[in-house]
Short mmCIF file of C-alpha atoms in Angstrom, two decimals:
data_model
loop_
_atom_site.label_atom_id
_atom_site.label_comp_id
_atom_site.label_asym_id
_atom_site.label_seq_id
_atom_site.Cartn_x
_atom_site.Cartn_y
_atom_site.Cartn_z
CA MET A 761 21.05 -3.81 47.50
CA ARG A 762 19.51 -1.32 45.01
CA ARG A 763 22.11 -2.25 42.36
CA LEU A 764 21.42 -5.94 42.98
CA ARG A 765 17.69 -5.38 42.59
CA LYS A 766 18.24 -3.47 39.34
CA ARG A 767 20.41 -6.25 37.97
CA THR A 768 17.78 -8.82 38.91
CA VAL A 769 15.00 -6.85 37.21
CA VAL A 770 17.10 -6.37 34.07
CA ASN A 771 17.97 -10.06 33.95
CA ASN A 772 14.33 -11.04 34.38
CA HIS A 773 13.37 -8.86 31.41
CA LEU A 774 16.09 -10.03 29.07
CA PRO A 775 14.57 -11.41 25.85
CA GLN A 776 14.56 -15.18 25.90
CA THR A 777 16.45 -16.84 23.07
CA ASN A 778 13.98 -18.11 20.51
CA SER A 779 14.00 -21.84 19.85
CA ILE A 780 14.00 -21.10 16.12
CA GLU A 781 17.26 -19.18 16.45
CA ILE A 782 18.81 -22.02 18.46
CA ASN A 783 17.92 -24.66 15.92
CA LYS A 784 19.11 -22.53 13.03
CA GLN A 785 22.59 -23.55 14.10
CA GLU A 786 21.56 -27.00 12.86
CA LYS A 787 21.71 -25.77 9.28
CA SER A 788 21.82 -28.92 7.17
CA LEU A 789 19.28 -31.70 7.28
CA TYR A 790 20.35 -34.98 8.86
CA ILE A 791 20.35 -38.33 7.15
CA ASN A 792 18.19 -39.68 9.97
CA LEU A 793 14.52 -38.85 9.35
CA LYS A 794 13.49 -39.19 13.02
CA LYS A 795 16.12 -36.66 14.08
CA ASN A 796 14.93 -34.20 11.42
CA ILE A 797 11.33 -34.55 12.62
CA GLN A 798 12.39 -34.11 16.23
CA ILE A 799 14.27 -30.89 15.44
CA ILE A 800 11.32 -29.54 13.44
CA GLN A 801 8.89 -30.28 16.28
CA GLU A 802 11.15 -28.67 18.88
CA THR A 803 11.75 -25.62 16.71
CA LEU A 804 8.06 -25.06 16.11
CA GLY A 805 7.16 -25.74 19.72
CA ASN A 806 5.02 -28.82 19.00
CA SER A 807 2.29 -26.55 17.63
CA SER A 808 -1.02 -28.29 17.08
CA ASP A 809 -1.51 -26.92 13.55
CA ILE A 810 1.76 -28.45 12.32
CA ILE A 811 0.75 -31.74 10.68
CA ILE A 812 3.43 -34.44 10.25
CA ARG A 813 2.29 -37.50 8.32
CA GLN A 814 4.69 -40.46 8.23
CA ILE A 815 4.21 -43.20 5.61
CA SER A 816 6.16 -46.08 4.08
CA ILE A 817 6.50 -46.42 0.31
CA GLY A 818 8.06 -48.84 -2.19
CA GLN A 819 7.23 -52.44 -3.00
CA ASP A 820 8.64 -53.62 0.31
CA ARG A 821 7.43 -50.54 2.21
CA ASP A 822 10.97 -49.99 3.41
CA VAL A 823 11.35 -46.31 2.49
CA GLN A 824 10.22 -43.98 5.28
CA VAL A 825 8.74 -40.66 4.13
CA SER A 826 7.36 -37.73 6.18
CA ILE A 827 5.09 -34.97 4.93
CA ILE A 828 5.09 -31.75 6.96
CA PHE A 829 2.56 -28.97 6.38
CA VAL A 830 0.60 -26.32 8.26
CA ASP A 831 -3.13 -26.93 8.57
CA GLY A 832 -4.94 -24.03 6.92
CA LEU A 833 -2.01 -22.78 4.85
CA SER A 834 -1.70 -25.68 2.41
CA ASN A 835 -4.21 -26.91 -0.14
CA SER A 836 -5.42 -30.11 1.53
CA SER A 837 -7.32 -31.48 -1.46
CA SER A 838 -4.38 -31.05 -3.83
CA LEU A 839 -2.03 -32.47 -1.21
CA ASN A 840 -4.18 -35.60 -0.93
CA ASP A 841 -4.65 -36.02 -4.70
CA PHE A 842 -1.20 -35.21 -6.06
CA VAL A 843 1.14 -36.09 -3.19
CA LEU A 844 -0.29 -38.57 -0.69
CA GLU A 845 -2.15 -40.68 -3.25
CA SER A 846 0.84 -40.70 -5.58
CA LEU A 847 3.20 -41.74 -2.79
CA LEU A 848 0.94 -44.52 -1.50
CA PHE A 849 -0.20 -46.05 -4.79
CA ASN A 850 2.21 -44.95 -7.52
CA ALA A 851 5.55 -45.24 -5.71
CA ASP A 852 5.91 -48.95 -6.51
CA PHE A 853 9.63 -49.60 -6.86
CA LYS A 854 12.48 -51.60 -5.41
CA SER A 855 14.66 -49.39 -3.23
CA THR A 856 17.60 -51.68 -3.89
CA THR A 857 17.50 -51.11 -7.65
CA LYS A 858 16.22 -47.53 -7.94
CA ASP A 859 17.05 -44.33 -6.10
CA PRO A 860 13.87 -43.35 -4.19
CA PHE A 861 14.78 -39.66 -4.22
CA HIS A 862 14.95 -39.42 -8.02
CA VAL A 863 11.93 -41.69 -8.45
CA LEU A 864 9.81 -39.34 -6.35
CA LYS A 865 11.14 -36.28 -8.13
CA GLU A 866 10.83 -37.50 -11.71
CA LEU A 867 7.99 -40.07 -11.68
CA VAL A 868 5.78 -39.89 -8.61
CA ILE A 869 5.09 -36.33 -7.41
CA SER A 870 2.86 -34.79 -10.08
CA VAL A 871 3.11 -31.15 -9.03
CA GLY A 872 4.45 -28.36 -11.21
CA GLU A 873 6.34 -26.46 -8.51
CA LEU A 874 8.87 -28.72 -6.77
CA LYS A 875 11.95 -27.36 -5.04
CA GLU A 876 14.82 -29.23 -3.42
CA VAL A 877 15.85 -28.08 0.05
CA GLY A 878 18.79 -29.12 2.19
CA ASP A 879 18.71 -26.94 5.32
CA PHE A 880 16.28 -26.37 8.17
CA GLU A 881 15.98 -22.60 7.69
CA THR A 882 14.75 -22.84 4.09
CA LEU A 883 12.54 -25.82 4.90
CA LEU A 884 10.83 -24.11 7.85
CA ALA A 885 10.36 -20.87 5.90
CA GLY A 886 8.68 -22.82 3.11
CA VAL A 887 6.44 -24.83 5.42
CA LEU A 888 5.35 -21.73 7.34
CA SER A 889 4.59 -20.05 4.01
CA GLY A 890 2.17 -22.84 3.05
CA ASP A 891 4.38 -25.20 1.01
CA PRO A 892 4.30 -28.81 2.27
CA ALA A 893 7.70 -30.47 2.80
CA ILE A 894 8.61 -34.07 1.97
CA LEU A 895 11.56 -35.70 3.75
CA LEU A 896 13.03 -39.15 3.10
CA ASN A 897 14.93 -41.30 5.53
CA GLY A 898 18.55 -41.69 4.45
CA TYR A 899 18.72 -38.39 2.52
CA THR A 900 19.93 -34.94 3.55
CA THR A 901 17.77 -33.28 0.90
CA GLY A 902 14.00 -32.95 0.85
CA PHE A 903 11.30 -31.32 -1.27
CA LEU A 904 9.13 -28.25 -0.95
CA VAL A 905 5.89 -28.70 -2.89
CA GLY A 906 4.15 -25.58 -4.23
CA LEU A 907 0.68 -26.21 -2.81
CA LYS A 908 -0.18 -23.02 -0.97
CA GLY A 909 -3.89 -22.68 -0.40
CA TRP A 910 -5.82 -20.80 2.25
CA GLU A 911 -9.14 -19.08 2.56
CA GLU A 912 -8.90 -15.61 1.06
CA ARG A 913 -10.91 -12.79 -0.42
CA GLY A 914 -11.36 -13.05 -4.16
CA VAL A 915 -10.99 -10.32 -6.76
CA GLN A 916 -13.54 -7.63 -5.93
CA GLU A 917 -14.23 -4.04 -6.87
CA PRO A 918 -11.94 -1.65 -4.96
CA SER A 919 -13.84 0.31 -2.33
CA SER A 920 -11.44 3.25 -1.90
CA GLN A 921 -11.04 4.19 -5.58
CA THR A 922 -14.36 3.68 -7.29
CA VAL A 923 -15.07 4.69 -10.89
CA ILE A 924 -18.19 4.95 -13.04
CA ARG A 925 -16.48 3.74 -16.20
CA GLY A 926 -13.56 1.34 -16.02
CA PRO A 927 -12.52 -2.10 -14.74
CA ARG A 928 -14.19 -3.36 -11.57
CA GLU A 929 -11.36 -5.63 -10.42
CA GLY A 930 -9.10 -4.74 -7.52
CA PHE A 931 -6.06 -6.17 -5.81
CA SER A 932 -6.48 -8.72 -3.02
CA GLU A 933 -4.32 -9.82 -0.10
CA ASN A 934 -2.61 -12.56 -2.15
CA ILE A 935 0.54 -11.25 -3.82
CA ARG A 936 0.47 -13.94 -6.49
CA PHE A 937 -3.05 -12.93 -7.52
CA ASN A 938 -1.90 -9.31 -7.63
CA THR A 939 1.07 -9.98 -9.89
CA ALA A 940 -1.19 -12.02 -12.16
CA LEU A 941 -3.67 -9.13 -12.40
CA VAL A 942 -0.88 -6.81 -13.53
CA ARG A 943 0.41 -9.35 -16.06
CA ARG A 944 -3.10 -9.60 -17.49
CA LYS A 945 -2.82 -5.90 -18.31
CA ILE A 946 0.77 -5.94 -19.62
CA LYS A 947 1.51 -9.03 -21.72
CA ASP A 948 5.08 -8.16 -22.62
CA SER A 949 8.38 -9.92 -22.02
CA THR A 950 9.99 -6.72 -20.73
CA LEU A 951 7.83 -6.73 -17.58
CA ARG A 952 10.15 -7.71 -14.75
CA LEU A 953 9.31 -9.12 -11.30
CA GLU A 954 11.75 -9.26 -8.38
CA GLU A 955 10.83 -10.71 -5.00
CA GLN A 956 12.43 -10.63 -1.57
CA GLN A 957 11.45 -11.31 2.03
CA ILE A 958 11.38 -8.45 4.53
CA GLY A 959 10.73 -8.89 8.23
CA ARG A 960 12.78 -11.08 10.53
CA VAL A 961 9.68 -12.72 12.03
CA THR A 962 6.90 -12.25 9.47
CA LYS A 963 9.13 -12.88 6.41
CA THR A 964 6.72 -10.89 4.26
CA VAL A 965 7.17 -11.26 0.51
CA VAL A 966 7.74 -7.90 -1.20
CA ALA A 967 7.81 -7.74 -5.00
CA LEU A 968 9.08 -5.09 -7.41
CA MET A 969 7.51 -4.76 -10.85
CA TYR A 970 8.87 -2.56 -13.63
CA ILE A 971 9.21 -2.54 -17.41
CA HIS A 972 12.76 -2.98 -18.59
CA GLY A 973 13.67 -0.40 -21.20
CA ILE A 974 11.17 2.16 -19.91
CA VAL A 975 12.06 2.52 -16.22
CA ASP A 976 14.99 4.70 -15.20
CA GLU A 977 17.74 2.40 -13.93
CA THR A 978 18.78 4.86 -11.22
CA VAL A 979 15.25 4.75 -9.79
CA ILE A 980 15.07 0.96 -9.67
CA LYS A 981 18.52 0.80 -8.06
CA GLU A 982 17.43 3.29 -5.43
CA VAL A 983 14.28 1.27 -4.68
CA ARG A 984 16.32 -1.94 -4.31
CA GLN A 985 18.79 -0.22 -2.00
CA ARG A 986 16.13 1.25 0.28
CA LEU A 987 14.28 -2.05 0.57
CA SER A 988 17.49 -3.92 1.35
CA GLN A 989 18.24 -1.50 4.21
CA ILE A 990 14.97 -2.26 6.03
CA LYS A 991 15.69 -4.07 9.30
CA ILE A 992 12.46 -4.78 11.15
CA ASP A 993 10.80 -7.79 12.75
CA GLY A 994 7.55 -7.59 10.79
CA ILE A 995 5.75 -6.04 7.80
CA LEU A 996 1.95 -6.28 8.09
CA GLU A 997 0.83 -3.69 5.54
CA SER A 998 2.24 -1.53 2.77
CA GLY A 999 2.15 1.45 5.13
CA TYR A 1000 5.18 -0.03 6.93
CA ILE A 1001 7.18 -0.05 3.69
CA GLU A 1002 5.92 3.41 2.73
CA GLU A 1003 7.22 5.02 5.91
CA LEU A 1004 10.53 3.15 5.84
CA ILE A 1005 11.52 4.07 2.27
CA GLN A 1006 10.05 7.57 1.84
CA ASP A 1007 12.38 10.52 1.25
CA HIS A 1008 10.92 12.81 3.91
CA THR A 1009 9.52 11.67 7.24
CA TYR A 1010 8.27 14.90 8.78
CA THR A 1011 5.81 16.14 6.21
CA PRO A 1012 2.01 15.88 5.99
CA PHE A 1013 2.17 15.28 2.24
CA PRO A 1014 2.50 11.73 0.93
CA THR A 1015 5.47 11.23 -1.41
CA ILE A 1016 4.55 7.63 -2.33
CA PHE A 1017 1.34 6.85 -4.18
CA ASN A 1018 -0.79 3.85 -3.21
CA THR A 1019 -3.60 2.16 -5.11
CA GLU A 1020 -5.68 -1.00 -5.10
CA ARG A 1021 -6.50 -0.82 -8.82
CA PRO A 1022 -4.54 -3.03 -11.28
CA ASP A 1023 -5.22 -0.63 -14.17
CA THR A 1024 -3.67 2.25 -12.23
CA ALA A 1025 -0.61 0.13 -11.46
CA ALA A 1026 -0.30 -0.91 -15.11
CA ALA A 1027 -0.57 2.71 -16.26
CA ALA A 1028 2.19 3.68 -13.82
CA LEU A 1029 4.43 0.92 -15.18
CA LEU A 1030 3.89 2.19 -18.72
CA GLU A 1031 5.00 5.65 -17.59
CA GLY A 1032 8.28 4.28 -16.24
CA ARG A 1033 7.42 4.01 -12.57
CA VAL A 1034 8.10 1.14 -10.15
CA VAL A 1035 5.28 -0.78 -8.47
CA ILE A 1036 5.89 -2.35 -5.05
CA LEU A 1037 3.54 -5.20 -4.06
CA ILE A 1038 3.38 -6.50 -0.48
CA ASP A 1039 1.87 -9.83 0.47
CA GLY A 1040 -1.11 -9.51 2.79
CA THR A 1041 -2.49 -6.16 1.61
CA PRO A 1042 -4.46 -5.01 -1.45
CA PHE A 1043 -2.72 -1.62 -1.50
CA VAL A 1044 0.37 -1.47 -3.71
CA LEU A 1045 2.89 1.37 -3.75
CA ILE A 1046 3.94 3.36 -6.81
CA VAL A 1047 7.20 5.32 -6.94
CA PRO A 1048 8.23 7.95 -7.74
CA ALA A 1049 5.12 10.05 -7.11
CA ILE A 1050 4.40 13.68 -7.97
CA PHE A 1051 1.79 16.12 -6.67
CA PRO A 1052 -0.57 16.14 -9.71
CA GLN A 1053 -0.73 12.34 -9.55
CA PHE A 1054 -2.76 12.52 -6.32
CA LEU A 1055 -5.46 14.60 -8.05
CA GLN A 1056 -5.92 12.19 -10.94
CA SER A 1057 -8.41 9.36 -11.14
CA ALA A 1058 -8.22 6.22 -13.26
CA GLU A 1059 -11.48 7.27 -14.87
CA ASP A 1060 -9.82 10.39 -16.30
CA TYR A 1061 -8.24 8.23 -18.99
CA TYR A 1062 -11.47 6.40 -19.88
CA GLN A 1063 -13.65 9.49 -20.40
CA ARG A 1064 -13.30 12.05 -23.18
CA SER A 1065 -10.46 14.51 -22.67
CA GLU A 1066 -12.84 17.47 -22.31
CA ILE A 1067 -14.77 15.81 -19.47
CA SER A 1068 -11.58 14.63 -17.77
CA SER A 1069 -10.04 18.11 -17.96
CA LEU A 1070 -13.14 19.69 -16.43
CA LEU A 1071 -13.14 17.19 -13.55
CA ARG A 1072 -9.47 17.78 -12.88
CA LEU A 1073 -9.96 21.53 -12.77
CA LEU A 1074 -12.78 21.01 -10.28
CA ARG A 1075 -10.44 18.93 -8.10
CA PHE A 1076 -7.77 21.63 -8.12
CA ILE A 1077 -10.41 24.19 -7.17
CA SER A 1078 -11.65 21.90 -4.39
CA ILE A 1079 -8.13 21.81 -2.93
CA PHE A 1080 -8.07 25.60 -2.58
CA ILE A 1081 -11.56 25.62 -1.06
CA THR A 1082 -10.68 22.84 1.39
CA PHE A 1083 -7.47 24.56 2.36
CA LEU A 1084 -8.50 28.23 2.40
CA ALA A 1085 -12.28 28.58 2.85
CA PRO A 1086 -12.41 28.74 6.69
CA SER A 1087 -9.30 30.90 6.97
CA MET A 1088 -10.52 33.30 4.25
CA PHE A 1089 -13.87 33.62 6.03
CA ILE A 1090 -12.09 34.40 9.32
CA ALA A 1091 -9.68 36.90 7.75
CA VAL A 1092 -12.31 38.80 5.76
CA THR A 1093 -14.89 38.86 8.55
CA ALA A 1094 -12.49 39.80 11.37
CA PHE A 1095 -9.88 42.01 9.63
CA HIS A 1096 -10.90 43.00 6.11
CA TYR A 1097 -14.66 43.41 6.40
CA GLU A 1098 -14.51 46.40 4.01
CA MET A 1099 -14.12 43.84 1.21
CA LEU A 1100 -17.66 42.55 1.82
CA PRO A 1101 -20.83 44.14 0.42
CA GLN A 1102 -22.64 46.21 2.99
CA SER A 1103 -25.78 44.07 2.99
CA LEU A 1104 -23.78 40.87 3.49
CA LEU A 1105 -21.71 42.47 6.24
CA ILE A 1106 -24.89 43.53 8.07
CA ASN A 1107 -26.32 40.00 7.85
CA LEU A 1108 -23.14 38.45 9.17
CA THR A 1109 -22.99 40.94 12.02
CA GLU A 1110 -26.58 40.20 12.99
CA GLN A 1111 -25.91 36.45 12.96
CA ARG A 1112 -22.97 36.84 15.32
CA GLU A 1113 -24.75 39.07 17.86
CA GLY A 1114 -25.61 36.20 20.19
CA VAL A 1115 -22.48 34.07 19.63
CA PRO A 1116 -20.34 34.13 22.80
CA PHE A 1117 -17.07 32.92 21.23
CA PRO A 1118 -14.53 34.70 19.06
CA LEU A 1119 -14.54 33.81 15.37
CA ILE A 1120 -11.45 31.56 15.56
CA ILE A 1121 -12.88 29.57 18.49
CA GLU A 1122 -16.16 29.17 16.61
CA ALA A 1123 -14.35 27.91 13.50
CA LEU A 1124 -12.09 25.52 15.41
CA LEU A 1125 -15.07 24.17 17.36
CA MET A 1126 -17.07 23.45 14.20
CA GLU A 1127 -14.13 21.96 12.29
CA ALA A 1128 -13.17 19.70 15.20
CA THR A 1129 -16.78 18.57 15.62
CA PHE A 1130 -17.06 17.67 11.96
CA GLU A 1131 -13.76 15.78 12.02
CA LEU A 1132 -15.00 13.79 15.01
CA LEU A 1133 -18.23 12.97 13.18
CA ARG A 1134 -16.29 11.90 10.09
CA GLU A 1135 -14.02 9.65 12.14
CA ALA A 1136 -16.96 8.17 14.03
CA GLY A 1137 -18.75 7.42 10.77
CA ILE A 1138 -15.70 5.58 9.45
CA ARG A 1139 -15.09 3.51 12.59
CA MET A 1140 -18.70 2.61 13.29
CA PRO A 1141 -20.25 -0.49 11.66
CA ARG A 1142 -21.25 0.13 8.05
CA ALA A 1143 -24.95 -0.31 8.80
CA VAL A 1144 -25.06 2.66 11.18
CA GLY A 1145 -21.88 4.60 10.38
CA GLN A 1146 -23.25 6.62 7.48
CA ALA A 1147 -26.51 7.35 9.29
CA ILE A 1148 -24.68 8.57 12.39
CA SER A 1149 -22.40 10.89 10.40
CA ILE A 1150 -25.24 12.46 8.40
CA VAL A 1151 -27.78 12.70 11.22
CA GLY A 1152 -25.11 13.85 13.67
CA ALA A 1153 -23.98 16.66 11.36
CA LEU A 1154 -27.56 17.85 10.74
CA VAL A 1155 -28.70 17.65 14.35
CA ILE A 1156 -25.57 19.14 15.91
CA GLY A 1157 -25.34 21.92 13.32
CA GLN A 1158 -29.01 22.92 13.69
CA ALA A 1159 -28.88 22.68 17.47
CA ALA A 1160 -25.67 24.74 17.67
CA VAL A 1161 -27.21 27.50 15.55
CA GLU A 1162 -30.45 27.57 17.55
CA ALA A 1163 -28.50 27.61 20.82
CA GLY A 1164 -26.47 30.59 19.64
CA LEU A 1165 -23.13 28.81 19.89
CA VAL A 1166 -22.21 29.28 16.22
CA SER A 1167 -23.47 31.41 13.37
CA PRO A 1168 -25.28 29.94 10.33
CA ALA A 1169 -22.61 31.32 8.00
CA MET A 1170 -19.91 29.34 9.80
CA VAL A 1171 -21.94 26.15 9.45
CA ILE A 1172 -22.22 26.78 5.70
CA VAL A 1173 -18.47 27.38 5.35
CA VAL A 1174 -17.59 24.20 7.26
CA ALA A 1175 -20.09 22.17 5.21
CA ILE A 1176 -18.66 23.45 1.91
CA THR A 1177 -15.14 22.68 3.13
CA ALA A 1178 -16.15 19.14 4.03
CA ILE A 1179 -17.80 18.52 0.66
CA THR A 1180 -14.80 19.74 -1.33
CA SER A 1181 -12.43 17.57 0.73
CA PHE A 1182 -14.28 14.48 -0.53
CA ALA A 1183 -13.61 15.52 -4.14
CA ILE A 1184 -9.88 14.81 -3.75
CA PRO A 1185 -9.30 11.25 -5.08
CA ALA A 1186 -6.33 10.42 -2.83
CA TYR A 1187 -7.44 10.07 0.79
CA ASN A 1188 -3.95 10.66 2.20
CA MET A 1189 -3.56 13.90 0.23
CA ALA A 1190 -6.95 15.10 1.49
CA ASN A 1191 -5.77 14.36 5.05
CA ALA A 1192 -2.72 16.58 4.51
CA PHE A 1193 -4.85 19.60 3.61
CA ARG A 1194 -7.25 18.82 6.47
CA ILE A 1195 -4.34 19.05 8.91
CA LEU A 1196 -2.88 22.23 7.42
CA ARG A 1197 -6.31 23.88 7.38
CA PHE A 1198 -6.18 24.35 11.17
CA GLY A 1199 -2.82 26.12 10.94
CA MET A 1200 -4.14 28.43 8.24
CA MET A 1201 -7.13 29.35 10.42
CA ILE A 1202 -4.81 30.33 13.27
CA LEU A 1203 -2.66 32.45 10.91
CA ALA A 1204 -5.78 34.12 9.50
CA ALA A 1205 -7.07 34.91 13.00
CA SER A 1206 -3.70 36.39 13.95
CA PHE A 1207 -2.67 38.38 10.86
CA GLY A 1208 -5.61 38.34 8.46
CA LEU A 1209 -4.88 38.00 4.75
CA PHE A 1210 -1.19 38.59 5.44
CA GLY A 1211 -1.14 35.43 7.55
CA ILE A 1212 -2.84 33.47 4.75
CA ILE A 1213 -0.27 34.70 2.23
CA LEU A 1214 2.54 33.77 4.64
CA GLY A 1215 1.09 30.31 5.11
CA MET A 1216 0.75 29.81 1.35
CA ILE A 1217 4.36 30.84 0.79
CA LEU A 1218 5.60 28.42 3.45
CA MET A 1219 3.49 25.57 2.07
CA VAL A 1220 4.63 26.10 -1.54
CA GLN A 1221 8.24 26.33 -0.39
CA HIS A 1222 7.85 23.06 1.51
CA LEU A 1223 6.21 21.33 -1.47
CA CYS A 1224 9.01 22.44 -3.78
CA SER A 1225 11.61 21.03 -1.38
CA LEU A 1226 10.08 17.54 -1.37
CA ARG A 1227 11.44 14.76 -3.55
CA SER A 1228 10.24 11.25 -4.32
CA PHE A 1229 13.12 8.91 -5.08
CA GLY A 1230 15.15 11.75 -6.53
CA ILE A 1231 12.26 13.24 -8.56
CA PRO A 1232 11.02 16.73 -7.55
CA PHE A 1233 7.59 16.34 -5.99
CA MET A 1234 6.15 19.38 -7.80
CA SER A 1235 7.15 18.17 -11.26
CA PRO A 1236 6.35 19.26 -13.93
CA TYR A 1237 5.64 22.69 -12.39
CA ALA A 1238 8.88 23.09 -10.44
CA PRO A 1239 11.17 22.54 -12.27
CA SER A 1240 8.99 23.45 -15.22
CA THR A 1241 8.64 20.85 -17.98
CA LYS A 1242 6.17 22.25 -20.49
CA ALA A 1243 5.99 18.98 -22.44
CA ASP A 1244 4.41 17.30 -19.39
CA TYR A 1245 1.67 19.90 -18.90
CA LYS A 1246 -0.53 17.84 -21.23
CA ASP A 1247 -1.42 15.46 -18.39
CA THR A 1248 -1.57 17.55 -15.22
CA MET A 1249 -4.38 20.06 -14.64
CA ILE A 1250 -5.91 19.08 -17.97
CA ARG A 1251 -5.62 16.00 -20.17
CA VAL A 1252 -5.15 16.37 -23.89
CA PRO A 1253 -6.61 13.74 -26.25
CA TRP A 1254 -4.77 10.43 -26.48
CA GLY A 1255 -3.69 11.19 -30.03
CA LYS A 1256 -1.57 14.08 -28.75
CA MET A 1257 -0.06 12.27 -25.75
CA ILE A 1258 2.87 11.04 -27.81
CA SER A 1259 5.57 10.95 -25.15
CA ARG A 1260 5.81 9.61 -21.63
CA PRO A 1261 6.50 11.98 -18.70
CA GLN A 1262 9.93 13.45 -19.36
CA PHE A 1263 10.80 14.14 -15.73
CA MET A 1264 11.56 10.40 -15.38
CA ASP A 1265 14.58 10.56 -17.77
CA GLN A 1266 13.58 7.48 -19.72
CA ILE A 1267 15.33 6.00 -22.71
CA ASN A 1268 12.11 4.93 -24.41
CA VAL A 1269 10.14 8.18 -24.44
CA LEU A 1270 7.61 7.66 -27.24
CA ARG A 1271 4.47 5.71 -26.44
CA ASN A 1272 2.10 6.84 -29.19
CA ASN A 1273 2.92 7.35 -32.85
CA ASN A 1274 -0.62 8.24 -33.85
CA ARG A 1275 -1.48 11.78 -34.83
CA SER A 1276 -4.89 13.20 -34.16
CA LYS A 1277 -6.69 14.21 -37.35
CA LYS A 1278 -9.50 16.68 -37.75
CA ARG A 1279 -12.60 15.31 -39.46
#
């Protein structure tokens, strides 16, 4: 009886065969228009947003035509003006003397993008993507009309990568808008675009962009291969693709760069990288990626080289402060207090007289509280999120000091650590150091400065072992490429940036033939 019950439960939970998969066996369209419409309605489950308009055209009104589209995905005004009106008033012909199919294709339908289709799978994929379909009675071939049009967000300034000087346009959720924004930056015939659909159910359009003659062919082949190996039912954001094609899964460091700025994507293409655009998200992926790339801002290339170099040095310093400040404070205060001046040591000792927790517990408590406040400020509505994060940090910090739960010095260290973490341009790279910071605090509380040195050695070893599509993640530092140092921690003037990054193994290396002259 138990085995019978198990079999019954398993059978009840077996996935039901989808009607779309059943009707895919009916591959080719039928010559009978009514049968085609019936199959389409059954396959789509008679959904209320599937509009099927049946009309008669020709002088004798003896040619039956059906227009199928999804309400909300197709441009209704263009459909009425360029398809329905043309069919009803301009399709004036004798079906006995002229072929209706060719008349519609060559004389009647005044739309630039017109594609012939002869099977249900392609027709349904086009209709569900927003392209209206036109079927004629007596023909096994129909049309897909390029009239996608839905409500969408226009081109706006990117919110995650803001600049003071530079373009204010950002990518949107429409992949065709995004490719057009990149082509506005690079008006060259060598810019290539390849598209494919990924996701068995969502059928998300994924596009590759690269510059032929600059990109390394081995890199583009590797990107194509990894994308072709993705077998999943849906892709809703570029983060899906990022996790499925990255070289290393179990690492806190991102090995694929993402951006919502067209100028950043164009600059990456000019350096020989590959840009991956995903329909439905404003964040595009750039591969291969290296560590210094996550500390660079688009504005670095619009300011003078001296200013850009200073800002980059500040970002590198902020990484060390974000990563090491709490652990260094714990190690020096708990183990190596002889390194501190006597007056400072006395002040710190007096501040900790009434604190009931060990130093590591105090640090972990404050860091966790701040991370909770940061997360709450992000998830709360914009009108109150910023106020809650700021007021919460001030009130909780002041109250914790007055209650004797933490020392004022610890509050200062945590505040400085939080400020420096915001100076890192790439949010995902800042998250990596935020995670590792807790491990460094535990090592510092256990072994002092020796634990910090051990943690640094392990982290550097891990970074040097990472690769991004075959490129060492720590390039150009490890392996060392001195010619590429000109655009890492500092940026030399544009007149001296003659060559592209050499770690990419490009054929076309030179990008600037100008020589800087002293005046």
